[in-house]
């Protein structure tokens, strides 16, 4: 069969890599792909949000399954379009993708169905938002309502920081129209975990749990990013807590979709805070997480293509999904200055050949005149497997130290919380 993967990041590289392992797959295309994906698939220069061109390509190439990586095409309704032309596509429809496309929508749904999450208020007026912050005090969380590539959340430690975040989102529009409305939430204390699940019209099957590292610097300092690394499993979170999250959050939200006559097929991602009162929802996403996918899929023993097809056909219940007991660690190497202004076009050297225990997933890379160069904020996701987290972590950082590009930066404390390791304060490496 022929597969089309939409997107150009590390998540999409991981999806292509895993699909390539299926004996059912004859050919893979990726739109637009990147410098690493082109080693495994045919990259086609189509923007992920150009729905009409993607549709025509899928028809022309007789694509048997399209897999949507990023959130923007989902929120814009690419699944609805492909389904209207009877083209198999993996991902939720536009109405269902609003669970990520609007934080206000997600919060209303959670409140209506009693799903544990932080208290909140939504504002379209900056003055009213600031008055609310002054009333509540800090720490407090400011979120742009719409899509902001994982960067629209500010955990403000002071009222002044919160007001500045409101101004940037609502007045300066640094996130565009996504910041026209803001959701202001109470600050939750605890450890965050990422819990993804395959979902079809009738069935939910959870994946193994992982933990992301959002802030750009060690010890969770600095602004939020799309993710600076991840690891799986998360041994400091008891399995009973994960089961509680499945029972009190994932299953109820899928039931809520059915009650609201919203058809949800695809991946449902729950970003959770494990508080003293139990797990609470920080955010829902309507697709595979990034970089969580880079540690979850390497632990998947079952054929990913079989699972995705089962979801599309509402046959997920028939699938037995097996996971490896191995641990996985992904360290993201980013361009200097990310998540703000950063340069591109720097030559990347030192990437080793992939092996059974390690693979470098490309995120922001591009081949230019036979040289691999940086082409984004998050450049590479260095992933390694091991019998335990310490072994996987050591392997990942061993590979990281072999790779070089100008101004490269990475966190040195990925998985340190699980291993209770001391952290350094190293911000970058040349």
CSV table of C-alpha atoms in Angstrom, one decimal:
chain,number,residue,atom,x,y,z
A,1,UNK,CA,0.0,0.0,0.0
A,2,UNK,CA,0.9,3.6,-0.5
A,3,UNK,CA,1.0,6.0,2.5
A,4,UNK,CA,1.1,9.8,2.6
A,5,UNK,CA,2.4,11.5,5.8
A,6,UNK,CA,1.6,15.2,6.2
A,7,UNK,CA,4.1,17.3,8.0
A,8,UNK,CA,7.8,18.1,8.3
A,9,UNK,CA,8.9,17.6,11.9
A,10,UNK,CA,10.4,15.0,14.2
A,11,UNK,CA,7.0,13.5,14.8
A,12,UNK,CA,6.5,13.0,11.1
A,13,UNK,CA,9.9,11.4,10.8
A,14,UNK,CA,9.0,9.0,13.6
A,15,UNK,CA,5.7,8.2,11.8
A,16,UNK,CA,7.5,7.5,8.5
A,17,UNK,CA,10.2,5.5,10.2
A,18,UNK,CA,7.6,3.3,12.0
A,19,UNK,CA,5.3,2.9,8.9
A,20,UNK,CA,8.4,1.8,6.9
A,21,UNK,CA,8.7,-1.2,9.2
A,22,UNK,CA,5.3,-2.5,8.1
A,23,UNK,CA,5.4,-5.3,5.5
A,24,UNK,CA,2.1,-3.9,4.1
A,25,UNK,CA,3.8,-0.7,3.0
A,26,UNK,CA,5.1,-0.4,-0.5
A,27,UNK,CA,5.8,3.3,-0.8
A,28,UNK,CA,5.7,6.3,1.5
A,29,UNK,CA,5.3,10.0,0.5
A,30,UNK,CA,5.7,12.9,2.9
A,31,UNK,CA,4.5,16.5,2.4
A,32,UNK,CA,6.7,18.4,2.7
A,33,UNK,CA,9.1,16.2,4.7
A,34,UNK,CA,12.7,17.2,5.7
A,35,UNK,CA,16.3,16.3,5.2
A,36,UNK,CA,16.0,13.1,7.3
A,37,UNK,CA,12.6,11.9,6.0
A,38,UNK,CA,13.9,12.0,2.4
A,39,UNK,CA,16.1,9.0,3.3
A,40,UNK,CA,13.0,6.9,4.0
A,41,UNK,CA,10.3,8.4,1.8
A,42,UNK,CA,9.6,10.5,-1.3
A,43,UNK,CA,9.3,14.1,-0.1
A,44,UNK,CA,6.8,16.3,-2.1
A,45,UNK,CA,6.8,20.1,-1.9
A,46,UNK,CA,3.3,20.7,-0.7
A,47,UNK,CA,2.4,22.9,2.3
A,48,UNK,CA,0.6,20.9,5.1
A,49,UNK,CA,-2.3,23.4,5.0
A,50,UNK,CA,-2.7,23.3,1.2
A,51,UNK,CA,-5.7,21.0,1.4
A,52,UNK,CA,-6.7,21.1,-2.3
A,53,UNK,CA,-3.2,20.2,-3.5
A,54,UNK,CA,-2.8,17.4,-1.0
A,55,UNK,CA,-6.2,16.0,-2.1
A,56,UNK,CA,-5.2,16.1,-5.7
A,57,UNK,CA,-1.8,14.4,-4.9
A,58,UNK,CA,-3.6,11.7,-2.9
A,59,UNK,CA,-6.0,11.0,-5.8
A,60,UNK,CA,-3.3,11.1,-8.4
A,61,UNK,CA,-0.9,8.8,-6.5
A,62,UNK,CA,-3.7,6.5,-5.4
A,63,UNK,CA,-2.8,6.9,-1.7
A,64,UNK,CA,-4.2,4.1,0.5
A,65,UNK,CA,-3.8,5.9,3.8
A,66,UNK,CA,-3.0,9.5,4.7
A,67,UNK,CA,-1.7,10.3,8.2
A,68,UNK,CA,-2.0,13.9,9.4
A,69,UNK,CA,0.9,14.9,11.7
A,70,UNK,CA,0.4,18.6,12.7
A,71,UNK,CA,-2.6,20.2,14.3
A,72,UNK,CA,-3.3,23.0,11.8
A,73,UNK,CA,-4.6,20.8,8.9
A,74,UNK,CA,-6.8,18.9,11.3
A,75,UNK,CA,-8.3,22.1,12.7
A,76,UNK,CA,-8.8,23.4,9.2
A,77,UNK,CA,-10.8,20.3,8.2
A,78,UNK,CA,-8.5,18.2,6.0
A,79,UNK,CA,-10.1,15.0,7.3
A,80,UNK,CA,-13.6,16.1,6.4
A,81,UNK,CA,-12.3,17.0,2.9
A,82,UNK,CA,-10.6,13.6,2.3
A,83,UNK,CA,-13.5,11.7,3.7
A,84,UNK,CA,-15.9,13.5,1.4
A,85,UNK,CA,-13.8,12.1,-1.5
A,86,UNK,CA,-13.8,8.6,0.1
A,87,UNK,CA,-10.0,8.8,0.7
A,88,UNK,CA,-8.9,6.9,3.9
A,89,UNK,CA,-7.3,9.4,6.3
A,90,UNK,CA,-6.1,9.1,9.9
A,91,UNK,CA,-7.1,12.0,12.2
A,92,UNK,CA,-10.2,13.6,13.8
A,93,UNK,CA,-12.6,15.7,11.8
A,94,UNK,CA,-12.7,19.5,12.1
A,95,UNK,CA,-15.4,19.6,14.8
A,96,UNK,CA,-13.5,17.0,16.9
A,97,UNK,CA,-10.1,18.7,16.4
A,98,UNK,CA,-11.6,21.7,18.3
A,99,UNK,CA,-10.5,20.0,21.4
A,100,UNK,CA,-7.1,21.4,20.5
A,101,UNK,CA,-8.1,24.2,18.2
A,102,UNK,CA,-9.9,26.1,21.0
A,103,UNK,CA,-8.9,25.9,24.7
A,104,UNK,CA,-12.2,27.5,25.6
A,105,UNK,CA,-14.1,24.8,23.8
A,106,UNK,CA,-12.0,22.1,25.6
A,107,UNK,CA,-12.6,23.7,29.0
A,108,UNK,CA,-16.3,24.0,28.5
A,109,UNK,CA,-16.6,20.4,27.5
A,110,UNK,CA,-14.5,19.3,30.5
A,111,UNK,CA,-16.6,21.4,32.9
A,112,UNK,CA,-19.9,20.1,31.5
A,113,UNK,CA,-18.8,16.5,31.9
A,114,UNK,CA,-17.0,16.8,35.2
A,115,UNK,CA,-13.5,16.0,33.9
A,116,UNK,CA,-10.8,17.2,36.3
A,117,UNK,CA,-8.9,20.3,35.2
A,118,UNK,CA,-7.8,23.7,36.5
A,119,UNK,CA,-10.3,26.4,37.3
A,120,UNK,CA,-10.4,29.0,34.5
A,121,UNK,CA,-12.0,32.0,32.9
A,122,UNK,CA,-12.0,33.1,29.3
A,123,UNK,CA,-11.5,36.7,28.1
A,124,UNK,CA,-11.7,38.7,24.9
A,125,UNK,CA,-10.9,42.0,26.6
A,126,UNK,CA,-7.4,42.6,27.8
A,127,UNK,CA,-8.5,45.1,30.5
A,128,UNK,CA,-10.9,42.5,32.0
A,129,UNK,CA,-8.3,39.8,31.8
A,130,UNK,CA,-5.8,41.9,33.7
A,131,UNK,CA,-8.4,42.8,36.4
A,132,UNK,CA,-9.0,39.0,36.8
A,133,UNK,CA,-5.3,38.4,37.3
A,134,UNK,CA,-5.0,41.2,39.8
A,135,UNK,CA,-7.9,39.6,41.7
A,136,UNK,CA,-6.5,36.1,41.6
A,137,UNK,CA,-2.8,36.8,42.0
A,138,UNK,CA,0.2,34.7,40.9
A,139,UNK,CA,1.4,32.2,40.0
A,140,UNK,CA,-1.2,31.9,37.3
A,141,UNK,CA,-1.4,30.5,33.7
A,142,UNK,CA,-2.1,32.5,30.6
A,143,UNK,CA,-3.1,30.6,27.4
A,144,UNK,CA,-3.8,31.8,23.9
A,145,UNK,CA,-7.1,30.2,23.0
A,146,UNK,CA,-6.1,29.1,19.5
A,147,UNK,CA,-3.2,27.2,18.0
A,148,UNK,CA,0.3,28.6,18.8
A,149,UNK,CA,2.7,25.7,18.0
A,150,UNK,CA,3.0,24.9,21.7
A,151,UNK,CA,4.3,28.4,22.5
A,152,UNK,CA,1.0,30.1,23.5
A,153,UNK,CA,1.2,29.2,27.2
A,154,UNK,CA,2.9,31.4,29.9
A,155,UNK,CA,3.2,30.2,33.5
A,156,UNK,CA,3.4,33.7,35.1
A,157,UNK,CA,5.1,33.8,38.5
A,158,UNK,CA,4.1,37.4,39.1
A,159,UNK,CA,1.1,39.5,38.3
A,160,UNK,CA,3.4,41.7,36.1
A,161,UNK,CA,4.4,38.7,34.1
A,162,UNK,CA,0.8,37.7,33.6
A,163,UNK,CA,-0.2,41.2,32.5
A,164,UNK,CA,2.8,41.2,30.0
A,165,UNK,CA,1.6,37.8,28.6
A,166,UNK,CA,-1.9,39.2,28.2
A,167,UNK,CA,-0.6,42.3,26.3
A,168,UNK,CA,1.6,40.1,24.0
A,169,UNK,CA,-1.3,37.8,23.2
A,170,UNK,CA,-4.2,40.2,23.0
A,171,UNK,CA,-2.7,43.6,22.1
A,172,UNK,CA,0.5,42.8,20.2
A,173,UNK,CA,-1.0,39.6,18.7
A,174,UNK,CA,2.3,37.7,18.8
A,175,UNK,CA,0.3,34.5,18.2
A,176,UNK,CA,-1.9,36.2,15.6
A,177,UNK,CA,-5.7,35.5,15.9
A,178,UNK,CA,-4.9,32.7,18.3
A,179,UNK,CA,-4.4,35.3,21.0
A,180,UNK,CA,-7.6,37.3,20.4
A,181,UNK,CA,-9.1,35.3,23.2
A,182,UNK,CA,-7.2,34.1,26.3
A,183,UNK,CA,-7.9,31.4,28.8
A,184,UNK,CA,-6.6,32.2,32.3
A,185,UNK,CA,-6.2,29.2,34.6
A,186,UNK,CA,-5.2,28.4,38.1
A,187,UNK,CA,-1.7,27.2,38.5
A,188,UNK,CA,-1.4,23.4,39.1
A,189,UNK,CA,1.5,21.9,41.1
A,190,UNK,CA,2.9,18.5,40.4
A,191,UNK,CA,4.6,16.6,37.5
A,192,UNK,CA,3.3,16.7,34.0
A,193,UNK,CA,2.8,13.5,32.0
A,194,UNK,CA,1.7,12.9,28.4
A,195,UNK,CA,-0.9,10.2,27.9
A,196,UNK,CA,-1.9,9.4,24.3
A,197,UNK,CA,-4.5,7.0,23.1
A,198,UNK,CA,-5.7,5.5,19.8
A,199,UNK,CA,-9.4,6.3,19.5
A,200,UNK,CA,-12.2,5.2,17.1
A,201,UNK,CA,-15.9,5.6,17.2
A,202,UNK,CA,-16.3,2.9,19.8
A,203,UNK,CA,-13.0,2.1,21.4
A,204,UNK,CA,-10.0,3.7,23.2
A,205,UNK,CA,-6.6,2.0,23.6
A,206,UNK,CA,-4.0,4.0,25.6
A,207,UNK,CA,-0.4,4.2,24.6
A,208,UNK,CA,2.5,4.0,27.1
A,209,UNK,CA,2.9,7.1,29.2
A,210,UNK,CA,5.7,9.7,28.6
A,211,UNK,CA,7.0,13.0,30.0
A,212,UNK,CA,7.8,16.0,27.9
A,213,UNK,CA,10.1,18.9,28.8
A,214,UNK,CA,8.5,22.2,27.6
A,215,UNK,CA,10.8,25.0,29.0
A,216,UNK,CA,13.9,25.7,26.9
A,217,UNK,CA,16.5,25.5,29.7
A,218,UNK,CA,17.5,23.0,32.4
A,219,UNK,CA,15.5,22.8,35.6
A,220,UNK,CA,12.4,23.9,33.6
A,221,UNK,CA,13.7,27.5,33.3
A,222,UNK,CA,12.9,29.9,30.4
A,223,UNK,CA,10.0,30.2,28.0
A,224,UNK,CA,7.9,27.3,26.8
A,225,UNK,CA,8.8,25.6,23.6
A,226,UNK,CA,7.3,22.9,21.4
A,227,UNK,CA,9.2,20.4,23.6
A,228,UNK,CA,12.9,20.0,24.3
A,229,UNK,CA,12.9,16.2,25.0
A,230,UNK,CA,10.9,13.3,26.3
A,231,UNK,CA,11.2,9.9,27.9
A,232,UNK,CA,9.2,6.8,28.5
A,233,UNK,CA,8.3,5.1,30.8
A,234,UNK,CA,7.7,7.5,33.7
A,235,UNK,CA,8.5,5.3,36.7
A,236,UNK,CA,7.9,8.0,39.4
A,237,UNK,CA,4.2,8.1,38.4
A,238,UNK,CA,2.5,4.9,39.8
A,239,UNK,CA,0.6,2.8,37.4
A,240,UNK,CA,-2.5,3.3,39.6
A,241,UNK,CA,-2.4,7.1,38.8
A,242,UNK,CA,-2.1,6.4,35.0
A,243,UNK,CA,-5.1,4.1,35.3
A,244,UNK,CA,-7.0,6.8,37.2
A,245,UNK,CA,-6.2,9.2,34.3
A,246,UNK,CA,-7.6,6.7,31.9
A,247,UNK,CA,-10.8,6.1,33.9
A,248,UNK,CA,-11.5,9.7,35.0
A,249,UNK,CA,-10.2,11.6,32.0
A,250,UNK,CA,-9.7,9.7,28.7
A,251,UNK,CA,-12.7,7.5,28.8
A,252,UNK,CA,-15.1,10.3,30.0
A,253,UNK,CA,-13.9,12.7,27.3
A,254,UNK,CA,-14.5,10.1,24.6
A,255,UNK,CA,-17.9,9.5,26.1
A,256,UNK,CA,-18.5,13.2,26.1
A,257,UNK,CA,-17.7,13.3,22.3
A,258,UNK,CA,-20.4,10.7,21.8
A,259,UNK,CA,-22.9,12.5,23.9
A,260,UNK,CA,-22.3,15.7,21.9
A,261,UNK,CA,-22.6,13.8,18.6
A,262,UNK,CA,-18.9,14.5,17.8
A,263,UNK,CA,-17.2,11.7,15.9
A,264,UNK,CA,-13.6,11.3,17.1
A,265,UNK,CA,-11.2,9.1,15.3
A,266,UNK,CA,-7.4,9.4,15.6
A,267,UNK,CA,-5.0,10.1,18.4
A,268,UNK,CA,-6.2,11.8,21.5
A,269,UNK,CA,-3.4,13.4,23.5
A,270,UNK,CA,-3.9,14.3,27.2
A,271,UNK,CA,-1.3,16.6,28.8
A,272,UNK,CA,-1.9,16.0,32.5
A,273,UNK,CA,-0.6,17.4,35.8
A,274,UNK,CA,-0.4,14.8,38.5
A,275,UNK,CA,-1.4,16.9,41.6
A,276,UNK,CA,-2.0,15.9,45.2
A,277,UNK,CA,-5.7,15.6,44.3
A,278,UNK,CA,-4.9,13.2,41.4
A,279,UNK,CA,-4.4,13.8,37.6
A,280,UNK,CA,-5.9,16.9,36.1
A,281,UNK,CA,-6.0,18.0,32.4
A,282,UNK,CA,-3.5,20.7,31.4
A,283,UNK,CA,-4.4,20.4,27.7
A,284,UNK,CA,-5.9,18.1,25.1
A,285,UNK,CA,-4.3,17.7,21.6
A,286,UNK,CA,-5.9,16.1,18.6
A,287,UNK,CA,-2.8,14.4,17.2
A,288,UNK,CA,0.5,12.6,18.1
A,289,UNK,CA,2.6,14.7,20.5
A,290,UNK,CA,6.0,16.0,19.5
A,291,UNK,CA,8.5,15.0,20.9
A,292,UNK,CA,6.5,12.3,22.8
A,293,UNK,CA,6.0,10.3,19.5
A,294,UNK,CA,9.8,9.9,19.2
A,295,UNK,CA,9.9,7.9,22.5
A,296,UNK,CA,6.5,6.2,22.3
A,297,UNK,CA,6.6,4.7,18.7
A,298,UNK,CA,10.1,3.1,19.3
A,299,UNK,CA,8.5,1.2,22.1
A,300,UNK,CA,5.6,0.0,19.9
A,301,UNK,CA,6.0,-3.7,19.0
A,302,UNK,CA,2.8,-4.0,16.9
A,303,UNK,CA,2.4,-2.9,13.3
A,304,UNK,CA,1.5,0.8,13.4
A,305,UNK,CA,-0.2,0.7,10.0
A,306,UNK,CA,-2.5,-2.1,11.2
A,307,UNK,CA,-3.5,0.1,14.2
A,308,UNK,CA,-4.1,3.2,12.1
A,309,UNK,CA,-6.2,1.3,9.5
A,310,UNK,CA,-8.2,-0.2,12.3
A,311,UNK,CA,-9.0,3.3,13.7
A,312,UNK,CA,-10.0,4.6,10.3
A,313,UNK,CA,-12.3,1.5,9.8
A,314,UNK,CA,-13.7,1.6,13.4
A,315,UNK,CA,-12.2,-1.8,14.1
A,316,UNK,CA,-9.8,-0.8,16.9
A,317,UNK,CA,-11.4,-3.2,19.4
A,318,UNK,CA,-10.1,-6.1,17.3
A,319,UNK,CA,-6.4,-4.9,17.6
A,320,UNK,CA,-4.0,-6.3,20.2
A,321,UNK,CA,-1.4,-3.6,20.8
A,322,UNK,CA,2.0,-4.7,22.3
A,323,UNK,CA,4.7,-2.5,23.8
A,324,UNK,CA,8.3,-3.1,24.6
A,325,UNK,CA,9.6,-3.1,28.2
A,326,UNK,CA,12.6,-1.1,27.0
A,327,UNK,CA,13.0,2.6,27.9
A,328,UNK,CA,13.3,5.4,25.4
A,329,UNK,CA,14.8,8.9,25.8
A,330,UNK,CA,14.7,11.7,23.2
A,331,UNK,CA,17.0,14.8,23.5
A,332,UNK,CA,16.0,17.7,21.2
A,333,UNK,CA,18.8,19.8,19.7
A,334,UNK,CA,17.6,23.3,18.8
A,335,UNK,CA,18.9,26.3,17.0
A,336,UNK,CA,20.5,29.1,19.1
A,337,UNK,CA,17.8,31.6,20.1
A,338,UNK,CA,14.8,29.1,19.9
A,339,UNK,CA,11.9,29.6,20.7
A,340,UNK,CA,12.5,33.2,19.7
A,341,UNK,CA,14.5,34.4,16.7
A,342,UNK,CA,17.0,31.8,15.4
A,343,UNK,CA,19.2,31.4,12.4
A,344,UNK,CA,18.9,28.6,9.8
A,345,UNK,CA,21.2,27.3,7.1
A,346,UNK,CA,24.0,26.0,9.4
A,347,UNK,CA,25.8,22.8,8.3
A,348,UNK,CA,25.1,19.8,10.5
A,349,UNK,CA,27.8,17.2,11.0
A,350,UNK,CA,28.4,14.0,13.0
A,351,UNK,CA,25.0,12.3,12.8
A,352,UNK,CA,25.6,8.6,13.1
A,353,UNK,CA,23.9,5.9,11.1
A,354,UNK,CA,20.7,4.7,12.8
A,355,UNK,CA,20.9,1.4,14.7
A,356,UNK,CA,18.6,-0.9,16.6
A,357,UNK,CA,19.1,1.2,19.7
A,358,UNK,CA,19.4,4.7,18.4
A,359,UNK,CA,17.9,6.9,15.7
A,360,UNK,CA,18.2,10.6,15.1
A,361,UNK,CA,14.8,12.0,14.1
A,362,UNK,CA,15.0,15.1,11.9
A,363,UNK,CA,12.8,18.1,12.7
A,364,UNK,CA,14.2,21.3,11.2
A,365,UNK,CA,16.6,20.1,8.6
A,366,UNK,CA,17.0,20.5,4.8
A,367,UNK,CA,19.4,19.1,2.2
A,368,UNK,CA,21.1,21.9,0.3
A,369,UNK,CA,23.9,21.2,-2.3
A,370,UNK,CA,24.4,17.7,-0.8
A,371,UNK,CA,24.9,19.2,2.7
A,372,UNK,CA,22.5,18.8,5.6
A,373,UNK,CA,21.6,22.2,7.1
A,374,UNK,CA,19.4,23.6,9.9
A,375,UNK,CA,15.9,24.7,8.7
A,376,UNK,CA,13.9,25.3,11.9
A,377,UNK,CA,13.9,26.0,15.6
A,378,UNK,CA,13.9,22.4,16.8
A,379,UNK,CA,16.5,20.7,14.6
A,380,UNK,CA,17.0,17.1,15.7
A,381,UNK,CA,15.5,14.7,18.2
A,382,UNK,CA,18.2,12.2,19.3
A,383,UNK,CA,16.4,9.1,20.5
A,384,UNK,CA,17.9,6.0,22.1
A,385,UNK,CA,16.5,2.8,23.7
A,386,UNK,CA,17.9,0.9,26.6
A,387,UNK,CA,17.1,-1.8,29.2
A,388,UNK,CA,16.3,1.1,31.6
A,389,UNK,CA,16.1,4.9,31.5
A,390,UNK,CA,19.7,5.4,32.6
A,391,UNK,CA,21.0,3.3,29.8
A,392,UNK,CA,18.8,4.9,27.2
A,393,UNK,CA,19.7,8.4,28.5
A,394,UNK,CA,23.4,7.7,28.4
A,395,UNK,CA,23.1,6.4,24.8
A,396,UNK,CA,21.1,9.5,23.7
A,397,UNK,CA,23.6,12.0,25.2
A,398,UNK,CA,26.5,10.0,23.8
A,399,UNK,CA,25.0,10.6,20.3
A,400,UNK,CA,24.2,14.2,21.0
A,401,UNK,CA,27.8,15.0,21.8
A,402,UNK,CA,28.8,13.6,18.4
A,403,UNK,CA,26.6,16.0,16.5
A,404,UNK,CA,27.6,19.6,15.7
A,405,UNK,CA,26.0,22.7,14.2
A,406,UNK,CA,26.7,26.3,14.9
A,407,UNK,CA,24.9,27.5,18.1
A,408,UNK,CA,23.3,24.2,18.9
A,409,UNK,CA,21.5,24.0,22.2
A,410,UNK,CA,20.0,21.2,24.2
A,411,UNK,CA,18.8,20.5,27.7
A,412,UNK,CA,21.2,18.3,29.8
A,413,UNK,CA,18.5,17.1,32.2
A,414,UNK,CA,16.1,15.0,30.1
A,415,UNK,CA,14.7,12.2,32.3
A,416,UNK,CA,16.6,13.6,35.4
A,417,UNK,CA,13.3,13.7,37.3
A,418,UNK,CA,12.7,10.0,36.9
A,419,UNK,CA,16.3,9.2,37.8
A,420,UNK,CA,16.6,11.9,40.5
A,421,UNK,CA,19.9,13.1,38.9
A,422,UNK,CA,21.5,16.4,39.6
A,423,UNK,CA,21.0,18.8,36.7
A,424,UNK,CA,23.6,21.1,35.1
A,425,UNK,CA,22.9,24.6,33.8
A,426,UNK,CA,24.5,24.2,30.4
A,427,UNK,CA,22.6,26.3,27.9
A,428,UNK,CA,24.3,25.7,24.6
A,429,UNK,CA,27.2,24.0,22.9
A,430,UNK,CA,29.1,25.2,19.8
